[in-house]
Amino acid sequence: MTKVRVRFAPSPTGALHIGGVRTALYNYLLARQTGGQFILRIEDTDQTRYVPGAEDYIKEALEWCGLHPDEGPGYGGDYGPYRQSERKVLYQKHAQDLVDNDKAYYAFDTPEELDARREAEKAAGNHSFRYGVQTRASMRNSETLSAQEVADLLAADTPYTIRLKVPSDEIIKIQDSVRGEVQFQSNELDDKILLKTDGMPTYHLANIVDDHLMEITHVIRGEEWLPSTAHHVLLYRAFGWEDTMPTFAHLPLILKPTGKGKLSKRDGAKLGIPVFPLAWKGDTPEDSFTGFREFGFDPRAVLNFLAFLGWNPGTEQEIFSLEELIAAFSVEKIGKAGARFDFDKAKWYNQQYIINTPDADLLATIKPMLAAKGVDKDDAFLETFVGLMKERVIFYGDFWEKGSYFFQEIEQYDEKNARKKWKPEKQPLFETLRDQLKALDAPDEAAVEACVKAFMEANELGFGAVLPILRLGVAGTMQGPSIFAVMALLGMDAVEQRLNKAFDAFNEIKARAANG
Ligand code: GLU
């Protein structure tokens, strides 16, 4: 069997939509599973839509996810260049070959002529004018002009496009690995432009020439490209490359979280969720987006989540490492139905990955973020912190958001609970507890717990009377991991200092409540 060669072929027109990452992932999985090659090709022939920085963004996004291309611009490979703008001559030559073999033709219609024709058709009640089988004979092209006229026009440097000559009255059949057989009626297809007046190829020509020359065996891409596939099949035929035509698989749409309609880039801003792998800074705020990375996602969780948007293994297993995905993936198990972008599920995945990652590894990931917040604790402290917090976070940023009290004094107490739980007359009792804790010599969690419990027993106090005060006093909040563990980690000096400050704060909160 020929080696599998798949490509991810984004156009650098802006940030890469998360659906693009899913496409890259499925291609990558197939390549790795079969020992094949995963190729990155940059489809940048549409100069009007080219956005500087987009190619770098695409590469950074792939690398962040761990989808390293085997070939591509900057990655090496024997089939380059991998940027279509650097392959212009190749496309021109191939377009010319098609003209020479009567599979394509020169079209000299000016934009004004085309507009006029479109308007005339509209006036006659036809709103979908198509330059194709039915109309070709009434247009200005090398099919209708004499050889001499064509030669003269070319000699005079008249602008022209090259169009594909779609055969008439044919049913074009495509075997799609996801959808089965899909049919198109050739009379309903237009004679697609292959080469534009500026000598640049269109997507269709460049895509097929490159897939052929790069020996691509499987084309896995979004559903929106399915209609183009009819033209692509015709192009393979026109070139005489049918024998090596790749297998097609068109991935289902990714739907909005509501399940209604296609997920768009605007949905991210509207719902406050990321729909791009990395943040993107466009020229305007409307064109700037947050990313999964900036949201605090682990890339492994993102891949796991994306893998299930349109594919599932047919078992109950939901957590798959990249290695496991490579082993389990199959194109046959890709679904036809649109896949709902369920952000809660993405969060669930992230939580699972964080919980299942060793503390030291988590620390390595979040250390720069902590450092940026001014944290300068040693690794032993930080690892314990990570271990205490990891079941309570969803995003990496939550380690700080929910756990900053490990590193700084409490500025803001949960006032409502402080008001409810603090009994000023009990302050002397809590001062005793504070002193007993202070007397412990570098206690661990169990020792702190034993001390607090002994105190409760001696004073006939229940958990409800004591623990909330310790929590609020030491952490400022009622939420969080075992307060005994938190206190043990902070150390008794800090606990003493925090409790002293808290007693004052609680009294003040109470006084304020009483006055007003
Ligand atoms: N350049 C196309 C895109 O932006 C590639 C489509 C394909 O994979 O054929 O998605």
Coordinates of C-alpha atoms and ligand atoms in Angstrom, one line a residue:
M1 CA 0.0 0.0 0.0
T2 CA 1.2 3.5 -0.7
K3 CA 2.2 5.5 2.4
V4 CA -0.4 7.7 3.8
R5 CA 0.2 11.4 3.1
V6 CA -2.2 13.9 4.4
R7 CA -2.2 17.6 4.5
F8 CA -3.6 20.5 6.5
A9 CA -4.0 23.3 4.0
P10 CA -5.2 26.5 5.7
S11 CA -5.4 29.9 4.1
P12 CA -3.6 32.5 6.1
T13 CA -6.6 34.9 6.2
G14 CA -6.6 35.5 10.0
A15 CA -6.8 33.4 13.2
L16 CA -7.3 29.7 12.7
H17 CA -10.8 28.7 13.8
I18 CA -11.0 25.9 16.3
G19 CA -12.7 23.8 13.6
G20 CA -9.4 24.1 11.6
V21 CA -7.6 22.6 14.6
R22 CA -10.0 19.7 14.5
T23 CA -9.3 19.2 10.8
A24 CA -5.5 19.3 11.5
L25 CA -6.0 16.8 14.4
Y26 CA -7.9 14.2 12.3
N27 CA -5.3 14.4 9.6
Y28 CA -2.5 14.1 12.1
L29 CA -4.1 11.1 13.7
L30 CA -4.4 9.3 10.5
A31 CA -0.8 10.1 9.6
R32 CA 0.5 8.9 12.9
Q33 CA -1.6 5.8 13.0
T34 CA -0.4 4.6 9.6
G35 CA 3.2 5.8 9.9
G36 CA 2.5 8.3 7.2
Q37 CA 3.3 12.0 6.8
F38 CA 1.4 15.0 8.0
I39 CA 2.0 18.0 5.8
L40 CA 1.3 21.7 6.4
R41 CA 0.6 23.6 3.2
I42 CA -0.2 27.3 3.2
E43 CA -2.8 28.2 0.7
D44 CA -2.0 31.8 0.2
T45 CA -2.9 32.5 -3.4
D46 CA -5.7 34.9 -2.7
Q47 CA -3.7 38.0 -2.1
T48 CA -6.8 40.1 -1.3
R49 CA -7.5 38.0 1.8
Y50 CA -3.9 37.5 2.9
V51 CA -3.3 38.6 6.5
P52 CA 0.3 39.1 7.8
G53 CA 1.0 37.1 10.9
A54 CA -1.6 34.4 10.1
E55 CA 0.9 31.8 9.0
D56 CA 2.9 32.2 12.1
Y57 CA -0.3 32.0 14.1
I58 CA -1.2 28.7 12.4
K59 CA 2.2 27.2 13.1
E60 CA 2.1 28.4 16.7
A61 CA -1.3 27.0 17.2
L62 CA -0.3 23.6 15.8
E63 CA 2.8 23.5 17.9
W64 CA 0.9 24.5 21.0
C65 CA -1.4 21.5 20.5
G66 CA 1.5 19.2 19.8
L67 CA 0.5 18.6 16.1
H68 CA 4.0 18.9 14.7
P69 CA 4.0 18.8 10.8
D70 CA 6.4 16.4 9.1
E71 CA 6.7 18.7 6.1
G72 CA 5.8 22.3 5.5
P73 CA 7.1 25.8 5.3
G74 CA 9.9 25.9 7.8
Y75 CA 9.6 22.2 8.5
G76 CA 11.5 20.8 5.5
G77 CA 10.3 18.1 3.2
D78 CA 11.0 16.9 -0.4
Y79 CA 7.8 18.2 -1.9
G80 CA 8.2 22.0 -1.4
P81 CA 7.8 24.8 -1.6
Y82 CA 4.8 24.4 0.7
R83 CA 3.6 27.9 0.3
Q84 CA 1.4 28.2 -2.7
S85 CA 2.5 31.8 -3.5
E86 CA 5.9 30.3 -4.2
R87 CA 4.6 27.7 -6.7
K88 CA 2.9 30.1 -9.1
V89 CA 4.7 28.9 -12.2
L90 CA 3.7 25.4 -11.6
Y91 CA 0.0 26.3 -11.6
Q92 CA 0.4 28.3 -14.8
K93 CA 2.0 25.4 -16.5
H94 CA -0.7 23.1 -15.4
A95 CA -3.5 25.4 -16.5
Q96 CA -1.9 25.7 -19.9
D97 CA -1.7 21.9 -20.2
L98 CA -5.4 21.8 -19.6
V99 CA -6.1 24.4 -22.3
D100 CA -3.8 22.5 -24.7
N101 CA -5.7 19.3 -24.1
D102 CA -9.1 20.9 -24.5
K103 CA -10.0 20.5 -20.9
A104 CA -10.0 24.2 -20.1
Y105 CA -10.3 27.4 -22.2
Y106 CA -9.5 31.0 -22.2
A107 CA -12.2 33.4 -21.2
F108 CA -12.0 37.0 -22.3
D109 CA -15.2 38.3 -20.8
T110 CA -14.5 41.5 -18.9
P111 CA -15.9 42.0 -15.4
E112 CA -18.3 44.6 -17.0
E113 CA -19.5 42.2 -19.6
L114 CA -20.1 39.6 -16.9
D115 CA -22.0 42.0 -14.8
A116 CA -24.1 43.1 -17.7
R117 CA -24.9 39.5 -18.6
R118 CA -25.8 38.8 -15.0
E119 CA -28.1 41.8 -14.9
A120 CA -29.8 40.8 -18.2
E121 CA -30.4 37.3 -16.8
K122 CA -31.9 38.8 -13.7
A123 CA -34.2 41.0 -15.7
A124 CA -35.3 37.9 -17.5
G125 CA -36.1 36.2 -14.2
N126 CA -33.0 34.1 -13.9
H127 CA -31.2 35.0 -10.6
S128 CA -28.5 32.4 -10.7
F129 CA -26.5 33.0 -13.8
R130 CA -23.9 30.4 -14.2
Y131 CA -20.9 30.4 -16.6
G132 CA -21.0 26.8 -17.6
V133 CA -22.4 24.1 -19.8
Q134 CA -25.5 26.0 -20.7
T135 CA -24.0 29.5 -21.2
R136 CA -20.4 28.9 -22.3
A137 CA -21.4 29.1 -26.0
S138 CA -22.8 32.6 -25.6
M139 CA -19.7 34.0 -23.9
R140 CA -16.5 35.4 -25.2
N141 CA -14.0 32.6 -24.9
S142 CA -11.7 30.3 -26.9
E143 CA -14.7 28.0 -27.3
T144 CA -16.7 30.6 -29.3
L145 CA -13.9 32.7 -30.9
S146 CA -11.9 31.6 -33.8
A147 CA -8.3 30.4 -33.3
Q148 CA -7.1 33.6 -35.0
E149 CA -9.2 35.8 -32.8
V150 CA -7.9 34.1 -29.7
A151 CA -4.3 34.4 -30.9
D152 CA -4.8 38.1 -31.6
L153 CA -6.3 38.7 -28.2
L154 CA -3.5 36.9 -26.5
A155 CA -0.9 38.7 -28.6
A156 CA -2.5 42.0 -27.6
D157 CA -2.1 41.1 -23.9
T158 CA -5.9 41.1 -23.4
P159 CA -6.6 40.0 -19.8
Y160 CA -8.1 36.5 -19.7
T161 CA -8.9 33.8 -17.2
I162 CA -8.6 30.1 -17.7
R163 CA -11.8 28.2 -17.0
L164 CA -12.4 24.5 -16.5
K165 CA -14.5 23.0 -19.3
V166 CA -17.1 21.1 -17.3
P167 CA -18.5 18.2 -19.4
S168 CA -22.2 18.3 -20.1
D169 CA -24.9 15.9 -18.9
E170 CA -22.9 13.8 -16.5
I171 CA -23.5 12.6 -13.1
I172 CA -20.3 13.0 -11.1
K173 CA -20.0 10.6 -8.3
I174 CA -17.9 11.0 -5.2
Q175 CA -17.1 8.3 -2.7
D176 CA -16.8 10.2 0.6
S177 CA -15.6 8.2 3.5
V178 CA -18.0 10.0 5.8
R179 CA -21.0 10.5 3.6
G180 CA -20.8 7.6 1.3
E181 CA -21.7 8.3 -2.3
V182 CA -22.4 11.9 -3.2
Q183 CA -23.6 12.9 -6.6
F184 CA -23.5 16.1 -8.6
Q185 CA -25.1 16.9 -12.0
S186 CA -22.4 18.5 -14.2
N187 CA -24.9 20.8 -15.9
E188 CA -25.4 22.5 -12.6
L189 CA -21.7 23.2 -12.1
D190 CA -20.0 26.3 -13.3
D191 CA -16.9 26.4 -15.4
K192 CA -14.7 27.3 -12.5
I193 CA -11.9 29.8 -13.0
L194 CA -8.6 28.0 -12.6
L195 CA -6.3 30.9 -13.4
K196 CA -7.1 34.5 -12.7
T197 CA -6.3 37.5 -14.9
D198 CA -3.3 38.3 -12.7
G199 CA -1.9 34.8 -13.4
M200 CA -2.6 33.5 -9.9
P201 CA -4.4 30.2 -9.6
T202 CA -7.7 29.9 -7.8
Y203 CA -8.0 27.6 -4.8
H204 CA -9.3 24.8 -6.9
L205 CA -6.5 24.6 -9.3
A206 CA -3.7 25.1 -6.8
N207 CA -5.3 22.6 -4.4
I208 CA -5.5 19.8 -6.9
V209 CA -2.1 20.4 -8.5
D210 CA -0.5 20.4 -5.1
D211 CA -2.4 17.4 -3.7
H212 CA -1.2 15.5 -6.8
L213 CA 2.4 16.7 -6.8
M214 CA 2.6 16.3 -3.0
E215 CA 1.2 12.7 -3.4
I216 CA -1.6 13.3 -1.0
T217 CA -3.5 10.1 -0.4
H218 CA -6.4 11.3 1.8
V219 CA -8.2 14.7 1.9
I220 CA -9.8 15.2 5.3
R221 CA -11.5 18.7 5.5
G222 CA -14.5 20.5 6.5
E223 CA -18.0 19.9 5.1
E224 CA -18.0 23.3 3.5
W225 CA -15.7 21.9 0.8
L226 CA -17.9 19.1 -0.2
P227 CA -19.6 21.0 -3.1
S228 CA -16.1 21.9 -4.5
T229 CA -15.2 18.2 -4.6
A230 CA -17.2 17.8 -7.8
H231 CA -14.9 20.2 -9.6
H232 CA -11.9 18.6 -8.0
V233 CA -12.9 15.2 -9.3
L234 CA -13.3 16.8 -12.8
L235 CA -9.9 18.3 -12.4
Y236 CA -8.3 15.0 -11.6
R237 CA -9.9 13.5 -14.6
A238 CA -8.9 16.4 -16.8
F239 CA -5.3 16.0 -15.8
G240 CA -5.5 12.2 -16.2
W241 CA -4.7 11.7 -12.5
E242 CA -7.7 9.7 -11.6
D243 CA -5.7 6.7 -10.6
T244 CA -4.0 8.6 -7.8
M245 CA -7.0 10.7 -6.7
P246 CA -7.0 10.9 -2.9
T247 CA -9.8 9.5 -0.8
F248 CA -12.1 12.2 0.5
A249 CA -13.6 12.6 4.0
H250 CA -15.7 15.7 4.8
L251 CA -16.0 16.4 8.4
P252 CA -19.3 17.4 10.0
L253 CA -20.0 21.1 10.9
I254 CA -19.3 22.3 14.3
L255 CA -22.5 23.8 15.7
K256 CA -23.1 26.6 18.2
P257 CA -23.4 25.6 21.9
T258 CA -27.2 25.8 21.4
G259 CA -26.9 23.2 18.6
K260 CA -28.5 25.7 16.2
G261 CA -26.4 26.9 13.3
K262 CA -22.7 26.8 12.6
L263 CA -20.3 28.0 15.2
S264 CA -18.9 31.3 14.1
K265 CA -16.1 33.4 15.3
R266 CA -18.5 36.0 16.6
D267 CA -20.1 33.4 18.9
G268 CA -16.9 33.4 21.0
A269 CA -17.2 37.1 21.8
K270 CA -21.0 36.9 22.2
L271 CA -20.8 34.0 24.7
G272 CA -17.5 34.8 26.3
I273 CA -15.9 31.6 25.3
P274 CA -12.9 30.9 23.1
V275 CA -13.4 29.6 19.5
F276 CA -9.8 29.9 18.5
P277 CA -6.8 28.0 19.8
L278 CA -4.8 31.1 20.6
A279 CA -5.7 34.7 21.1
W280 CA -5.6 36.9 18.0
K281 CA -5.0 40.6 17.9
G282 CA -6.7 42.0 14.8
D283 CA -6.8 45.6 13.6
T284 CA -10.0 46.3 15.4
P285 CA -11.5 45.0 18.7
E286 CA -14.2 43.2 16.7
D287 CA -11.4 41.3 15.0
S288 CA -9.6 40.4 18.2
F289 CA -10.3 37.1 20.0
T290 CA -9.3 35.2 23.0
G291 CA -8.0 31.7 22.7
F292 CA -8.2 28.4 24.5
R293 CA -4.6 28.9 25.6
E294 CA -5.2 32.3 27.1
F295 CA -8.4 30.9 28.8
G296 CA -6.1 28.5 30.7
F297 CA -6.7 25.3 28.8
D298 CA -4.3 22.4 28.7
P299 CA -3.7 21.7 25.0
R300 CA -4.2 17.9 25.7
A301 CA -7.7 18.6 26.9
V302 CA -8.4 20.8 23.9
L303 CA -7.3 17.9 21.5
N304 CA -9.3 15.4 23.5
F305 CA -12.4 17.7 23.3
L306 CA -11.9 18.3 19.6
A307 CA -11.4 14.7 18.8
F308 CA -14.9 14.0 20.0
L309 CA -16.4 16.8 18.0
G310 CA -17.5 14.6 15.1
W311 CA -15.8 11.3 16.1
N312 CA -16.2 8.8 18.8
P313 CA -14.6 5.5 19.5
G314 CA -17.9 3.7 20.0
T315 CA -17.1 2.9 23.6
E316 CA -17.7 4.7 26.9
Q317 CA -14.1 5.9 27.2
E318 CA -13.9 9.7 27.0
I319 CA -10.4 10.5 28.2
F320 CA -7.9 9.8 25.5
S321 CA -4.3 10.8 25.4
L322 CA -2.9 11.7 22.0
E323 CA -1.3 8.3 21.8
E324 CA -4.6 6.7 22.6
L325 CA -6.3 8.8 20.0
I326 CA -3.8 7.8 17.4
A327 CA -4.5 4.1 18.2
A328 CA -8.3 4.4 18.4
F329 CA -9.0 6.9 15.6
S330 CA -10.7 5.8 12.4
V331 CA -12.3 7.8 9.6
E332 CA -15.2 5.3 9.5
K333 CA -16.3 6.4 12.9
I334 CA -16.6 10.1 12.0
G335 CA -20.2 11.1 12.1
K336 CA -22.3 12.9 9.5
A337 CA -24.3 15.0 11.9
G338 CA -23.2 18.4 13.0
A339 CA -21.3 18.3 16.3
R340 CA -22.4 20.7 19.1
F341 CA -19.6 22.8 20.5
D342 CA -20.4 22.1 24.2
F343 CA -18.1 24.5 26.1
D344 CA -19.0 22.8 29.4
K345 CA -17.6 19.6 28.0
A346 CA -14.4 21.4 27.1
K347 CA -14.2 22.6 30.7
W348 CA -14.8 19.1 32.0
Y349 CA -12.0 17.8 29.9
N350 CA -9.7 20.4 31.2
Q351 CA -10.6 19.7 34.8
Q352 CA -9.9 16.0 34.2
Y353 CA -6.5 16.7 32.7
I354 CA -5.5 19.0 35.5
I355 CA -6.6 16.4 38.2
N356 CA -4.7 13.6 36.4
T357 CA -1.5 15.5 35.9
P358 CA 1.3 15.1 38.5
D359 CA 1.7 18.1 40.7
A360 CA 5.3 18.7 39.6
D361 CA 4.2 18.9 36.0
L362 CA 1.3 21.2 36.8
L363 CA 3.7 23.4 38.7
A364 CA 6.0 23.6 35.7
T365 CA 3.1 24.8 33.6
I366 CA 1.8 27.5 36.0
K367 CA 5.1 28.7 37.5
P368 CA 5.6 31.5 35.0
M369 CA 2.1 32.7 35.7
L370 CA 2.7 32.6 39.5
A371 CA 6.1 34.4 39.0
A372 CA 4.4 37.1 37.0
K373 CA 2.1 37.6 40.0
G374 CA 5.2 38.1 42.2
V375 CA 5.1 34.7 43.9
D376 CA 8.5 33.6 45.1
K377 CA 7.9 30.5 47.2
D378 CA 10.1 27.4 46.9
D379 CA 9.1 24.4 44.8
A380 CA 8.1 22.3 47.8
F381 CA 5.6 24.9 48.9
L382 CA 4.3 25.4 45.4
E383 CA 3.9 21.7 44.7
T384 CA 1.9 21.3 47.9
F385 CA -0.2 24.3 46.9
V386 CA -0.8 22.7 43.4
G387 CA -1.8 19.4 45.0
L388 CA -4.3 21.1 47.3
M389 CA -5.9 23.2 44.6
K390 CA -5.9 21.0 41.6
E391 CA -9.3 19.4 42.2
R392 CA -10.8 22.8 42.6
V393 CA -9.8 24.5 39.4
I394 CA -11.0 24.4 35.8
F395 CA -8.5 26.6 34.1
Y396 CA -4.9 27.2 34.8
G397 CA -5.6 30.7 35.8
D398 CA -7.9 29.5 38.5
F399 CA -4.8 28.4 40.5
W400 CA -4.2 32.1 41.1
E401 CA -7.8 33.3 40.9
K402 CA -9.0 30.8 43.6
G403 CA -5.7 30.4 45.5
S404 CA -4.0 33.8 45.7
Y405 CA -4.5 33.8 49.4
F406 CA -1.7 31.2 49.7
F407 CA 0.7 34.0 48.6
Q408 CA -0.7 37.2 49.9
E409 CA -2.6 38.6 52.9
I410 CA -6.3 38.7 52.8
E411 CA -7.6 42.1 51.6
Q412 CA -11.2 41.1 51.2
Y413 CA -13.1 38.8 53.5
D414 CA -16.3 37.1 52.6
E415 CA -18.3 39.7 54.6
K416 CA -21.6 37.9 54.6
N417 CA -20.2 34.8 56.2
A418 CA -18.0 36.8 58.5
R419 CA -21.1 38.6 59.8
K420 CA -22.9 35.4 60.3
K421 CA -20.2 33.4 61.9
W422 CA -18.2 35.8 64.0
K423 CA -19.1 36.2 67.6
P424 CA -17.0 39.0 69.1
E425 CA -17.4 37.5 72.6
K426 CA -15.7 34.4 71.4
Q427 CA -12.5 36.3 70.4
P428 CA -10.6 35.4 73.6
L429 CA -11.3 31.7 72.8
F430 CA -10.0 32.0 69.3
E431 CA -6.9 33.8 70.7
T432 CA -6.3 30.7 72.8
L433 CA -6.6 28.5 69.8
R434 CA -4.2 30.8 67.9
D435 CA -1.7 30.5 70.7
Q436 CA -2.0 26.8 70.8
L437 CA -1.4 26.6 67.1
K438 CA 1.5 28.9 67.4
A439 CA 3.1 26.7 70.0
L440 CA 3.2 23.8 67.5
D441 CA 6.6 23.2 65.9
A442 CA 6.2 23.2 62.1
P443 CA 3.1 21.0 62.3
D444 CA 1.8 19.0 59.4
E445 CA -1.9 18.8 58.4
A446 CA -2.6 16.0 60.9
A447 CA -1.0 17.9 63.8
V448 CA -2.9 21.1 63.0
E449 CA -6.1 19.1 62.8
A450 CA -5.4 17.3 66.1
C451 CA -4.7 20.7 67.8
V452 CA -7.9 22.3 66.5
K453 CA -10.0 19.2 67.5
A454 CA -8.6 19.1 71.0
F455 CA -9.4 22.7 71.3
M456 CA -13.0 22.2 70.2
E457 CA -13.4 19.3 72.6
A458 CA -12.0 21.2 75.5
N459 CA -14.3 24.1 74.8
E460 CA -17.3 22.1 73.8
L461 CA -17.4 23.8 70.4
G462 CA -18.6 22.1 67.2
F463 CA -17.0 22.3 63.7
G464 CA -19.6 24.8 62.6
A465 CA -18.4 27.3 65.3
V466 CA -14.7 27.0 64.6
L467 CA -13.8 26.0 61.1
P468 CA -15.6 28.8 59.3
I469 CA -13.7 31.3 61.4
L470 CA -10.4 29.7 60.7
R471 CA -11.3 29.5 56.9
L472 CA -12.4 33.1 56.7
G473 CA -9.5 34.3 58.9
V474 CA -6.8 32.4 57.0
A475 CA -8.2 32.3 53.5
G476 CA -10.8 35.0 53.4
T477 CA -13.3 32.6 51.9
M478 CA -15.4 29.6 52.9
Q479 CA -14.3 27.7 49.8
G480 CA -11.1 25.8 49.3
P481 CA -9.2 22.7 50.3
S482 CA -8.8 21.4 53.9
I483 CA -8.2 24.3 56.1
F484 CA -5.9 22.2 58.2
A485 CA -3.7 21.6 55.1
V486 CA -3.8 25.3 54.2
M487 CA -2.7 26.3 57.7
A488 CA 0.0 23.7 57.8
L489 CA 1.4 24.9 54.5
L490 CA 1.3 28.6 55.4
G491 CA 3.0 27.9 58.7
M492 CA 2.0 29.0 62.2
D493 CA 3.6 32.5 62.0
A494 CA 1.4 33.4 59.1
V495 CA -1.6 31.8 60.7
E496 CA -1.1 33.9 63.8
Q497 CA -0.7 37.1 61.8
R498 CA -3.7 36.4 59.6
L499 CA -5.9 35.5 62.5
N500 CA -5.0 38.7 64.4
K501 CA -5.8 40.8 61.3
A502 CA -9.0 38.9 60.8
F503 CA -10.3 39.4 64.3
D504 CA -10.0 43.1 63.8
A505 CA -11.6 42.9 60.4
F506 CA -14.5 40.7 61.6
N507 CA -15.2 43.1 64.5
E508 CA -15.3 46.0 62.1
I509 CA -17.6 44.1 59.7
K510 CA -19.9 43.4 62.7
A511 CA -19.8 47.0 63.9
R512 CA -20.6 48.2 60.4
A513 CA -23.5 45.8 60.2
A514 CA -24.8 46.9 63.6
N515 CA -24.6 50.6 62.5
G516 CA -26.2 50.3 59.3
Ligands
GLU1 N1 -7.4 26.4 1.8 C1 -8.6 25.7 2.2 C2 -9.0 26.1 3.5 O1 -8.7 27.2 3.9 C3 -8.2 24.2 2.1 C4 -9.4 23.3 1.9 C5 -9.0 21.9 1.6 O2 -8.5 21.3 2.6 O3 -9.0 21.5 0.5 O4 -9.6 25.4 4.3

